[in-house]
mmCIF file of N, CA and C in Angstrom:
data_model
loop_
_atom_site.group_PDB
_atom_site.id
_atom_site.type_symbol
_atom_site.label_atom_id
_atom_site.label_comp_id
_atom_site.label_asym_id
_atom_site.label_seq_id
_atom_site.Cartn_x
_atom_site.Cartn_y
_atom_site.Cartn_z
ATOM 1 N N MET A 18 -20.480 6.863 4.538
ATOM 2 C CA MET A 18 -19.528 7.311 3.549
ATOM 3 C C MET A 18 -18.121 7.143 4.110
ATOM 4 N N LYS A 19 -17.219 6.745 3.238
ATOM 5 C CA LYS A 19 -15.843 6.509 3.654
ATOM 6 C C LYS A 19 -14.919 7.013 2.543
ATOM 7 N N ILE A 20 -13.836 7.636 2.947
ATOM 8 C CA ILE A 20 -12.843 8.151 2.003
ATOM 9 C C ILE A 20 -11.533 7.432 2.265
ATOM 10 N N GLU A 21 -10.894 6.948 1.200
ATOM 11 C CA GLU A 21 -9.586 6.309 1.298
ATOM 12 C C GLU A 21 -8.624 7.073 0.406
ATOM 13 N N ILE A 22 -7.487 7.458 0.967
ATOM 14 C CA ILE A 22 -6.495 8.221 0.214
ATOM 15 C C ILE A 22 -5.137 7.570 0.391
ATOM 16 N N GLU A 23 -4.463 7.333 -0.723
ATOM 17 C CA GLU A 23 -3.129 6.737 -0.672
ATOM 18 C C GLU A 23 -2.189 7.656 0.103
ATOM 19 N N ASN A 24 -1.283 7.047 0.861
ATOM 20 C CA ASN A 24 -0.328 7.804 1.665
ATOM 21 C C ASN A 24 0.392 8.874 0.850
ATOM 22 N N ILE A 25 0.757 8.545 -0.372
ATOM 23 C CA ILE A 25 1.526 9.465 -1.215
ATOM 24 C C ILE A 25 0.723 10.715 -1.580
ATOM 25 N N ASN A 26 -0.609 10.635 -1.502
ATOM 26 C CA ASN A 26 -1.457 11.752 -1.936
ATOM 27 C C ASN A 26 -2.002 12.616 -0.807
ATOM 28 N N ILE A 27 -1.775 12.241 0.424
ATOM 29 C CA ILE A 27 -2.381 12.967 1.545
ATOM 30 C C ILE A 27 -1.975 14.438 1.561
ATOM 31 N N ALA A 28 -0.695 14.730 1.435
ATOM 32 C CA ALA A 28 -0.231 16.117 1.485
ATOM 33 C C ALA A 28 -0.810 16.937 0.334
ATOM 34 N N LYS A 29 -0.916 16.337 -0.857
ATOM 35 C CA LYS A 29 -1.488 17.045 -2.010
ATOM 36 C C LYS A 29 -2.940 17.421 -1.735
ATOM 37 N N VAL A 30 -3.686 16.488 -1.161
ATOM 38 C CA VAL A 30 -5.100 16.745 -0.869
ATOM 39 C C VAL A 30 -5.229 17.838 0.198
ATOM 40 N N ILE A 31 -4.405 17.786 1.231
ATOM 41 C CA ILE A 31 -4.438 18.807 2.281
ATOM 42 C C ILE A 31 -4.154 20.178 1.690
ATOM 43 N N ASN A 32 -3.099 20.281 0.889
ATOM 44 C CA ASN A 32 -2.744 21.571 0.283
ATOM 45 C C ASN A 32 -3.857 22.098 -0.610
ATOM 46 N N PHE A 33 -4.475 21.207 -1.374
ATOM 47 C CA PHE A 33 -5.589 21.613 -2.233
ATOM 48 C C PHE A 33 -6.747 22.136 -1.399
ATOM 49 N N LEU A 34 -7.150 21.377 -0.386
ATOM 50 C CA LEU A 34 -8.269 21.786 0.459
ATOM 51 C C LEU A 34 -7.996 23.117 1.151
ATOM 52 N N ASP A 35 -6.776 23.268 1.664
ATOM 53 C CA ASP A 35 -6.426 24.501 2.370
ATOM 54 C C ASP A 35 -6.410 25.707 1.433
ATOM 55 N N GLY A 36 -6.232 25.469 0.142
ATOM 56 C CA GLY A 36 -6.208 26.557 -0.828
ATOM 57 C C GLY A 36 -7.590 26.975 -1.315
ATOM 58 N N LEU A 37 -8.625 26.201 -0.982
ATOM 59 C CA LEU A 37 -9.980 26.553 -1.408
ATOM 60 C C LEU A 37 -10.501 27.737 -0.607
ATOM 61 N N SER A 38 -11.132 28.651 -1.285
ATOM 62 C CA SER A 38 -11.727 29.806 -0.628
ATOM 63 C C SER A 38 -13.204 29.501 -0.374
ATOM 64 N N LEU A 39 -13.509 29.124 0.859
ATOM 65 C CA LEU A 39 -14.879 28.754 1.224
ATOM 66 C C LEU A 39 -15.329 29.588 2.411
ATOM 67 N N LYS A 40 -16.645 29.627 2.600
ATOM 68 C CA LYS A 40 -17.203 30.384 3.723
ATOM 69 C C LYS A 40 -18.232 29.538 4.449
ATOM 70 N N GLY A 41 -18.527 29.945 5.667
ATOM 71 C CA GLY A 41 -19.577 29.310 6.447
ATOM 72 C C GLY A 41 -19.265 27.869 6.812
ATOM 73 N N LEU A 42 -20.319 27.046 6.812
ATOM 74 C CA LEU A 42 -20.163 25.652 7.205
ATOM 75 C C LEU A 42 -19.235 24.889 6.273
ATOM 76 N N ASN A 43 -19.263 25.219 4.989
ATOM 77 C CA ASN A 43 -18.348 24.546 4.066
ATOM 78 C C ASN A 43 -16.900 24.772 4.474
ATOM 79 N N SER A 44 -16.583 25.975 4.911
ATOM 80 C CA SER A 44 -15.226 26.288 5.356
ATOM 81 C C SER A 44 -14.864 25.496 6.611
ATOM 82 N N ILE A 45 -15.792 25.437 7.542
ATOM 83 C CA ILE A 45 -15.557 24.695 8.790
ATOM 84 C C ILE A 45 -15.355 23.213 8.496
ATOM 85 N N HIS A 46 -16.222 22.645 7.664
ATOM 86 C CA HIS A 46 -16.114 21.223 7.345
ATOM 87 C C HIS A 46 -14.833 20.922 6.583
ATOM 88 N N ARG A 47 -14.463 21.797 5.668
ATOM 89 C CA ARG A 47 -13.205 21.621 4.933
ATOM 90 C C ARG A 47 -12.020 21.643 5.890
ATOM 91 N N THR A 48 -12.030 22.592 6.822
ATOM 92 C CA THR A 48 -10.945 22.712 7.789
ATOM 93 C C THR A 48 -10.876 21.470 8.679
ATOM 94 N N ASN A 49 -12.021 20.967 9.126
ATOM 95 C CA ASN A 49 -12.035 19.762 9.950
ATOM 96 C C ASN A 49 -11.515 18.547 9.177
ATOM 97 N N PHE A 50 -11.893 18.444 7.918
ATOM 98 C CA PHE A 50 -11.415 17.348 7.070
ATOM 99 C C PHE A 50 -9.905 17.457 6.893
ATOM 100 N N SER A 51 -9.438 18.654 6.633
ATOM 101 C CA SER A 51 -8.004 18.894 6.468
ATOM 102 C C SER A 51 -7.242 18.541 7.744
ATOM 103 N N ARG A 52 -7.803 18.872 8.906
ATOM 104 C CA ARG A 52 -7.163 18.537 10.186
ATOM 105 C C ARG A 52 -7.068 17.026 10.381
ATOM 106 N N LYS A 53 -8.149 16.324 10.046
ATOM 107 C CA LYS A 53 -8.128 14.855 10.169
ATOM 108 C C LYS A 53 -7.045 14.269 9.261
ATOM 109 N N LEU A 54 -6.946 14.804 8.049
ATOM 110 C CA LEU A 54 -5.919 14.332 7.126
ATOM 111 C C LEU A 54 -4.525 14.662 7.653
ATOM 112 N N SER A 55 -4.369 15.832 8.259
ATOM 113 C CA SER A 55 -3.070 16.229 8.809
ATOM 114 C C SER A 55 -2.635 15.304 9.938
ATOM 115 N N GLU A 56 -3.590 14.888 10.768
ATOM 116 C CA GLU A 56 -3.282 13.933 11.839
ATOM 117 C C GLU A 56 -2.785 12.614 11.247
ATOM 118 N N LYS A 57 -3.460 12.168 10.204
ATOM 119 C CA LYS A 57 -3.054 10.923 9.536
ATOM 120 C C LYS A 57 -1.676 11.091 8.896
ATOM 121 N N LEU A 58 -1.435 12.276 8.320
ATOM 122 C CA LEU A 58 -0.155 12.534 7.659
ATOM 123 C C LEU A 58 1.004 12.474 8.655
ATOM 124 N N LYS A 59 0.806 12.959 9.868
ATOM 125 C CA LYS A 59 1.858 12.902 10.886
ATOM 126 C C LYS A 59 2.289 11.455 11.134
ATOM 127 N N VAL A 60 1.319 10.568 11.226
ATOM 128 C CA VAL A 60 1.620 9.150 11.443
ATOM 129 C C VAL A 60 2.345 8.581 10.222
ATOM 130 N N VAL A 61 1.895 8.945 9.047
ATOM 131 C CA VAL A 61 2.523 8.465 7.810
ATOM 132 C C VAL A 61 3.983 8.899 7.760
ATOM 133 N N VAL A 62 4.259 10.143 8.107
ATOM 134 C CA VAL A 62 5.634 10.659 8.093
ATOM 135 C C VAL A 62 6.502 9.899 9.096
ATOM 136 N N GLU A 63 5.977 9.645 10.287
ATOM 137 C CA GLU A 63 6.728 8.886 11.294
ATOM 138 C C GLU A 63 7.033 7.475 10.790
ATOM 139 N N ASN A 64 6.031 6.844 10.177
ATOM 140 C CA ASN A 64 6.226 5.488 9.653
ATOM 141 C C ASN A 64 7.214 5.472 8.494
ATOM 142 N N GLU A 65 7.178 6.492 7.678
ATOM 143 C CA GLU A 65 8.121 6.606 6.557
ATOM 144 C C GLU A 65 9.556 6.695 7.082
ATOM 145 N N LYS A 66 9.769 7.514 8.096
ATOM 146 C CA LYS A 66 11.103 7.636 8.702
ATOM 147 C C LYS A 66 11.570 6.299 9.255
ATOM 148 N N GLN A 67 10.657 5.584 9.911
ATOM 149 C CA GLN A 67 10.998 4.289 10.483
ATOM 150 C C GLN A 67 11.419 3.314 9.378
ATOM 151 N N LEU A 68 10.691 3.288 8.287
ATOM 152 C CA LEU A 68 11.033 2.389 7.177
ATOM 153 C C LEU A 68 12.412 2.721 6.605
ATOM 154 N N ILE A 69 12.693 4.002 6.479
ATOM 155 C CA ILE A 69 13.994 4.423 5.943
ATOM 156 C C ILE A 69 15.115 3.980 6.870
ATOM 157 N N GLU A 70 14.905 4.171 8.176
ATOM 158 C CA GLU A 70 15.911 3.750 9.157
ATOM 159 C C GLU A 70 16.113 2.239 9.131
ATOM 160 N N GLU A 71 15.017 1.501 9.064
ATOM 161 C CA GLU A 71 15.097 0.046 9.118
ATOM 162 C C GLU A 71 15.642 -0.576 7.833
ATOM 163 N N ALA A 72 15.673 0.199 6.764
ATOM 164 C CA ALA A 72 16.246 -0.305 5.504
ATOM 165 C C ALA A 72 17.769 -0.385 5.600
ATOM 166 N N ASN A 73 18.346 0.191 6.672
ATOM 167 C CA ASN A 73 19.788 0.120 6.938
ATOM 168 C C ASN A 73 20.652 0.481 5.739
ATOM 169 N N GLY A 74 20.289 1.548 5.053
ATOM 170 C CA GLY A 74 21.119 2.021 3.950
ATOM 171 C C GLY A 74 21.028 1.191 2.684
ATOM 172 N N SER A 75 20.102 0.263 2.611
ATOM 173 C CA SER A 75 19.926 -0.546 1.408
ATOM 174 C C SER A 75 18.929 0.163 0.485
ATOM 175 N N PRO A 76 19.438 0.823 -0.564
ATOM 176 C CA PRO A 76 18.537 1.552 -1.459
ATOM 177 C C PRO A 76 17.457 0.672 -2.083
ATOM 178 N N LYS A 77 17.820 -0.573 -2.405
ATOM 179 C CA LYS A 77 16.853 -1.474 -3.023
ATOM 180 C C LYS A 77 15.709 -1.787 -2.058
ATOM 181 N N LYS A 78 16.077 -2.151 -0.824
ATOM 182 C CA LYS A 78 15.076 -2.480 0.191
ATOM 183 C C LYS A 78 14.228 -1.249 0.512
ATOM 184 N N GLN A 79 14.875 -0.094 0.645
ATOM 185 C CA GLN A 79 14.165 1.143 0.956
ATOM 186 C C GLN A 79 13.153 1.476 -0.139
ATOM 187 N N LYS A 80 13.583 1.379 -1.381
ATOM 188 C CA LYS A 80 12.696 1.680 -2.503
ATOM 189 C C LYS A 80 11.498 0.732 -2.515
ATOM 190 N N GLU A 81 11.746 -0.541 -2.325
ATOM 191 C CA GLU A 81 10.686 -1.553 -2.331
ATOM 192 C C GLU A 81 9.670 -1.278 -1.219
ATOM 193 N N TRP A 82 10.161 -1.051 -0.018
ATOM 194 C CA TRP A 82 9.286 -0.806 1.121
ATOM 195 C C TRP A 82 8.462 0.471 0.940
ATOM 196 N N LEU A 83 9.144 1.542 0.497
ATOM 197 C CA LEU A 83 8.444 2.814 0.360
ATOM 198 C C LEU A 83 7.400 2.773 -0.752
ATOM 199 N N GLU A 84 7.682 2.077 -1.840
ATOM 200 C CA GLU A 84 6.695 1.965 -2.921
ATOM 201 C C GLU A 84 5.417 1.304 -2.400
ATOM 202 N N LYS A 85 5.572 0.241 -1.638
ATOM 203 C CA LYS A 85 4.403 -0.436 -1.056
ATOM 204 C C LYS A 85 3.699 0.480 -0.054
ATOM 205 N N PHE A 86 4.493 1.132 0.776
ATOM 206 C CA PHE A 86 3.946 1.999 1.825
ATOM 207 C C PHE A 86 3.161 3.163 1.233
ATOM 208 N N TYR A 87 3.680 3.787 0.181
ATOM 209 C CA TYR A 87 3.006 4.939 -0.420
ATOM 210 C C TYR A 87 1.671 4.563 -1.050
ATOM 211 N N LYS A 88 1.515 3.298 -1.433
ATOM 212 C CA LYS A 88 0.260 2.847 -2.042
ATOM 213 C C LYS A 88 -0.800 2.488 -1.004
ATOM 214 N N GLU A 89 -0.366 2.285 0.245
ATOM 215 C CA GLU A 89 -1.327 2.009 1.311
ATOM 216 C C GLU A 89 -2.232 3.225 1.485
ATOM 217 N N LYS A 90 -3.431 2.981 2.005
ATOM 218 C CA LYS A 90 -4.409 4.060 2.125
ATOM 219 C C LYS A 90 -4.787 4.327 3.569
ATOM 220 N N ILE A 91 -5.015 5.607 3.848
ATOM 221 C CA ILE A 91 -5.607 5.990 5.127
ATOM 222 C C ILE A 91 -7.113 6.054 4.897
ATOM 223 N N VAL A 92 -7.883 5.905 5.957
ATOM 224 C CA VAL A 92 -9.334 5.889 5.830
ATOM 225 C C VAL A 92 -9.941 6.910 6.788
ATOM 226 N N ILE A 93 -10.869 7.685 6.255
ATOM 227 C CA ILE A 93 -11.713 8.544 7.091
ATOM 228 C C ILE A 93 -13.125 8.104 6.772
ATOM 229 N N ASP A 94 -13.807 7.617 7.799
ATOM 230 C CA ASP A 94 -15.131 7.056 7.528
ATOM 231 C C ASP A 94 -16.199 7.627 8.427
ATOM 232 N N GLY A 95 -17.401 7.324 8.060
ATOM 233 C CA GLY A 95 -18.656 7.696 8.703
ATOM 234 C C GLY A 95 -18.618 8.218 10.101
ATOM 235 N N GLY A 96 -19.445 7.642 10.920
ATOM 236 C CA GLY A 96 -19.570 8.083 12.305
ATOM 237 C C GLY A 96 -19.884 9.560 12.388
ATOM 238 N N ASP A 97 -19.105 10.262 13.187
ATOM 239 C CA ASP A 97 -19.331 11.694 13.373
ATOM 240 C C ASP A 97 -18.786 12.524 12.213
ATOM 241 N N SER A 98 -18.247 11.880 11.193
ATOM 242 C CA SER A 98 -17.673 12.596 10.055
ATOM 243 C C SER A 98 -18.630 12.715 8.874
ATOM 244 N N GLN A 99 -19.845 12.158 8.970
ATOM 245 C CA GLN A 99 -20.775 12.144 7.836
ATOM 246 C C GLN A 99 -21.083 13.542 7.297
ATOM 247 N N THR A 100 -21.451 14.457 8.172
ATOM 248 C CA THR A 100 -21.806 15.805 7.736
ATOM 249 C C THR A 100 -20.611 16.484 7.089
ATOM 250 N N MET A 101 -19.448 16.343 7.697
ATOM 251 C CA MET A 101 -18.235 16.934 7.163
ATOM 252 C C MET A 101 -17.946 16.389 5.766
ATOM 253 N N LEU A 102 -18.002 15.063 5.609
ATOM 254 C CA LEU A 102 -17.710 14.449 4.321
ATOM 255 C C LEU A 102 -18.739 14.840 3.264
ATOM 256 N N GLN A 103 -20.002 14.898 3.631
ATOM 257 C CA GLN A 103 -21.043 15.315 2.681
ATOM 258 C C GLN A 103 -20.819 16.759 2.231
ATOM 259 N N SER A 104 -20.409 17.607 3.151
ATOM 260 C CA SER A 104 -20.165 19.007 2.835
ATOM 261 C C SER A 104 -18.993 19.147 1.861
ATOM 262 N N VAL A 105 -17.897 18.452 2.149
ATOM 263 C CA VAL A 105 -16.728 18.511 1.267
ATOM 264 C C VAL A 105 -17.078 17.907 -0.092
ATOM 265 N N LYS A 106 -17.855 16.841 -0.093
ATOM 266 C CA LYS A 106 -18.287 16.225 -1.350
ATOM 267 C C LYS A 106 -19.061 17.240 -2.197
ATOM 268 N N SER A 107 -19.967 17.986 -1.574
ATOM 269 C CA SER A 107 -20.754 18.961 -2.330
ATOM 270 C C SER A 107 -19.873 20.069 -2.909
ATOM 271 N N VAL A 108 -18.840 20.451 -2.169
ATOM 272 C CA VAL A 108 -17.903 21.468 -2.678
ATOM 273 C C VAL A 108 -17.148 20.922 -3.883
ATOM 274 N N ILE A 109 -16.656 19.700 -3.782
ATOM 275 C CA ILE A 109 -15.918 19.090 -4.900
ATOM 276 C C ILE A 109 -16.842 18.947 -6.109
ATOM 277 N N LYS A 110 -18.066 18.546 -5.871
ATOM 278 C CA LYS A 110 -19.040 18.403 -6.964
ATOM 279 C C LYS A 110 -19.271 19.753 -7.644
ATOM 280 N N GLU A 111 -19.389 20.791 -6.848
ATOM 281 C CA GLU A 111 -19.642 22.140 -7.380
ATOM 282 C C GLU A 111 -18.465 22.661 -8.201
ATOM 283 N N ILE A 112 -17.251 22.489 -7.683
ATOM 284 C CA ILE A 112 -16.095 23.065 -8.390
ATOM 285 C C ILE A 112 -15.651 22.228 -9.583
ATOM 286 N N THR A 113 -16.166 21.002 -9.699
ATOM 287 C CA THR A 113 -15.817 20.171 -10.852
ATOM 288 C C THR A 113 -16.960 20.090 -11.863
ATOM 289 N N ALA A 114 -18.044 20.798 -11.608
ATOM 290 C CA ALA A 114 -19.174 20.794 -12.539
ATOM 291 C C ALA A 114 -18.746 21.390 -13.875
ATOM 292 N N GLU A 115 -19.427 20.983 -14.930
ATOM 293 C CA GLU A 115 -19.073 21.456 -16.276
ATOM 294 C C GLU A 115 -19.122 22.967 -16.398
ATOM 295 N N ASP A 116 -20.039 23.620 -15.689
ATOM 296 C CA ASP A 116 -20.160 25.077 -15.793
ATOM 297 C C ASP A 116 -19.284 25.828 -14.779
ATOM 298 N N SER A 117 -18.458 25.115 -14.050
ATOM 299 C CA SER A 117 -17.560 25.735 -13.075
ATOM 300 C C SER A 117 -16.398 26.422 -13.786
ATOM 301 N N GLU A 118 -15.969 27.533 -13.228
ATOM 302 C CA GLU A 118 -14.844 28.266 -13.811
ATOM 303 C C GLU A 118 -13.530 27.943 -13.108
ATOM 304 N N HIS A 119 -13.545 26.991 -12.201
ATOM 305 C CA HIS A 119 -12.322 26.583 -11.510
ATOM 306 C C HIS A 119 -11.394 25.875 -12.491
ATOM 307 N N GLU A 120 -10.119 26.187 -12.386
ATOM 308 C CA GLU A 120 -9.119 25.495 -13.182
ATOM 309 C C GLU A 120 -8.117 24.860 -12.229
ATOM 310 N N PHE A 121 -7.685 23.686 -12.590
ATOM 311 C CA PHE A 121 -6.762 22.948 -11.729
ATOM 312 C C PHE A 121 -5.552 22.553 -12.551
ATOM 313 N N ASN A 122 -4.371 22.609 -11.901
ATOM 314 C CA ASN A 122 -3.161 22.131 -12.567
ATOM 315 C C ASN A 122 -2.227 21.524 -11.535
ATOM 316 N N GLY A 123 -1.282 20.758 -12.021
ATOM 317 C CA GLY A 123 -0.283 20.144 -11.159
ATOM 318 C C GLY A 123 -0.881 19.307 -10.055
ATOM 319 N N ASP A 124 -0.358 19.489 -8.841
ATOM 320 C CA ASP A 124 -0.808 18.713 -7.688
ATOM 321 C C ASP A 124 -2.285 18.963 -7.364
ATOM 322 N N ASN A 125 -2.769 20.190 -7.621
ATOM 323 C CA ASN A 125 -4.185 20.474 -7.353
ATOM 324 C C ASN A 125 -5.094 19.652 -8.255
ATOM 325 N N ALA A 126 -4.711 19.498 -9.511
ATOM 326 C CA ALA A 126 -5.509 18.681 -10.434
ATOM 327 C C ALA A 126 -5.528 17.231 -9.960
ATOM 328 N N TYR A 127 -4.387 16.769 -9.502
ATOM 329 C CA TYR A 127 -4.296 15.392 -9.022
ATOM 330 C C TYR A 127 -5.129 15.210 -7.757
ATOM 331 N N ALA A 128 -5.066 16.193 -6.849
ATOM 332 C CA ALA A 128 -5.809 16.121 -5.587
ATOM 333 C C ALA A 128 -7.311 16.149 -5.830
ATOM 334 N N VAL A 129 -7.774 17.033 -6.711
ATOM 335 C CA VAL A 129 -9.216 17.119 -6.964
ATOM 336 C C VAL A 129 -9.690 15.851 -7.665
ATOM 337 N N ALA A 130 -8.865 15.277 -8.524
ATOM 338 C CA ALA A 130 -9.233 14.020 -9.185
ATOM 339 C C ALA A 130 -9.348 12.897 -8.162
ATOM 340 N N CYS A 131 -8.428 12.878 -7.208
ATOM 341 C CA CYS A 131 -8.452 11.865 -6.141
ATOM 342 C C CYS A 131 -9.738 11.994 -5.327
ATOM 343 N N LEU A 132 -10.084 13.202 -4.913
ATOM 344 C CA LEU A 132 -11.296 13.420 -4.128
ATOM 345 C C LEU A 132 -12.548 13.129 -4.957
ATOM 346 N N TYR A 133 -12.547 13.533 -6.209
ATOM 347 C CA TYR A 133 -13.678 13.288 -7.113
ATOM 348 C C TYR A 133 -13.967 11.793 -7.190
ATOM 349 N N GLU A 134 -12.904 11.029 -7.346
ATOM 350 C CA GLU A 134 -13.050 9.578 -7.442
ATOM 351 C C GLU A 134 -13.510 8.983 -6.109
ATOM 352 N N GLU A 135 -12.890 9.392 -5.013
ATOM 353 C CA GLU A 135 -13.226 8.837 -3.704
ATOM 354 C C GLU A 135 -14.659 9.160 -3.273
ATOM 355 N N PHE A 136 -15.156 10.328 -3.671
ATOM 356 C CA PHE A 136 -16.527 10.686 -3.340
ATOM 357 C C PHE A 136 -17.527 10.056 -4.311
ATOM 358 N N GLY A 137 -17.024 9.346 -5.311
ATOM 359 C CA GLY A 137 -17.899 8.653 -6.247
ATOM 360 C C GLY A 137 -18.671 9.583 -7.164
ATOM 361 N N LEU A 138 -18.128 10.750 -7.432
ATOM 362 C CA LEU A 138 -18.852 11.722 -8.245
ATOM 363 C C LEU A 138 -18.949 11.296 -9.707
ATOM 364 N N GLY A 139 -17.978 10.595 -10.220
ATOM 365 C CA GLY A 139 -18.049 10.084 -11.583
ATOM 366 C C GLY A 139 -19.156 9.059 -11.724
ATOM 367 N N GLU A 140 -19.371 8.284 -10.669
ATOM 368 C CA GLU A 140 -20.426 7.271 -10.670
ATOM 369 C C GLU A 140 -21.800 7.925 -10.698
ATOM 370 N N GLU A 141 -21.955 9.055 -9.983
ATOM 371 C CA GLU A 141 -23.236 9.766 -9.974
ATOM 372 C C GLU A 141 -23.564 10.264 -11.372
ATOM 373 N N THR A 142 -22.568 10.818 -12.067
ATOM 374 C CA THR A 142 -22.769 11.325 -13.420
ATOM 375 C C THR A 142 -23.158 10.187 -14.355
ATOM 376 N N ASN A 143 -22.451 9.069 -14.252
ATOM 377 C CA ASN A 143 -22.753 7.912 -15.101
ATOM 378 C C ASN A 143 -24.144 7.367 -14.811
ATOM 379 N N ASN A 144 -24.544 7.336 -13.535
ATOM 380 C CA ASN A 144 -25.880 6.839 -13.170
ATOM 381 C C ASN A 144 -26.968 7.719 -13.753
ATOM 382 N N LYS A 145 -26.781 9.040 -13.698
ATOM 383 C CA LYS A 145 -27.779 9.975 -14.223
ATOM 384 C C LYS A 145 -27.896 9.817 -15.737
ATOM 385 N N LYS A 146 -26.761 9.647 -16.410
ATOM 386 C CA LYS A 146 -26.792 9.467 -17.861
ATOM 387 C C LYS A 146 -27.524 8.192 -18.213
ATOM 388 N N GLY A 147 -27.306 7.143 -17.437
ATOM 389 C CA GLY A 147 -27.968 5.875 -17.669
ATOM 390 C C GLY A 147 -29.464 5.976 -17.445
ATOM 391 N N GLU A 148 -29.878 6.796 -16.474
ATOM 392 C CA GLU A 148 -31.293 6.966 -16.185
ATOM 393 C C GLU A 148 -31.996 7.765 -17.287
ATOM 394 N N GLU A 149 -31.258 8.700 -17.910
ATOM 395 C CA GLU A 149 -31.838 9.540 -18.950
ATOM 396 C C GLU A 149 -32.022 8.774 -20.243
ATOM 397 N N ALA A 150 -31.224 7.753 -20.475
ATOM 398 C CA ALA A 150 -31.254 7.032 -21.746
ATOM 399 C C ALA A 150 -32.512 6.229 -21.934
#
């Protein structure tokens, strides 16, 4: 399993994850995932500063570079992260289920949609519907 998140969305996803009230292993896995994202975010922030400096005050060049940069994605993949990713996936699946009472707005709605898509949860729903038909 591999998760890819656009640079522009990393902070939103971290804030969303940190705001979830979880217990036990789900809490530990969420925290570990959030830490991995935070490490990636530090690098993204450093690179963003470098791009701004190297644009030498050219707003056009800065805007062009940053737009491309924000669309680039960080990757967290398999290896020793499988259990963590599966755990976070199950939490996202649970809180986005039709019978869930969770409500999302603003950046949280965007973050949960990003994670929902990256974990392929929409594909699972579509596959099950196709199997039932």
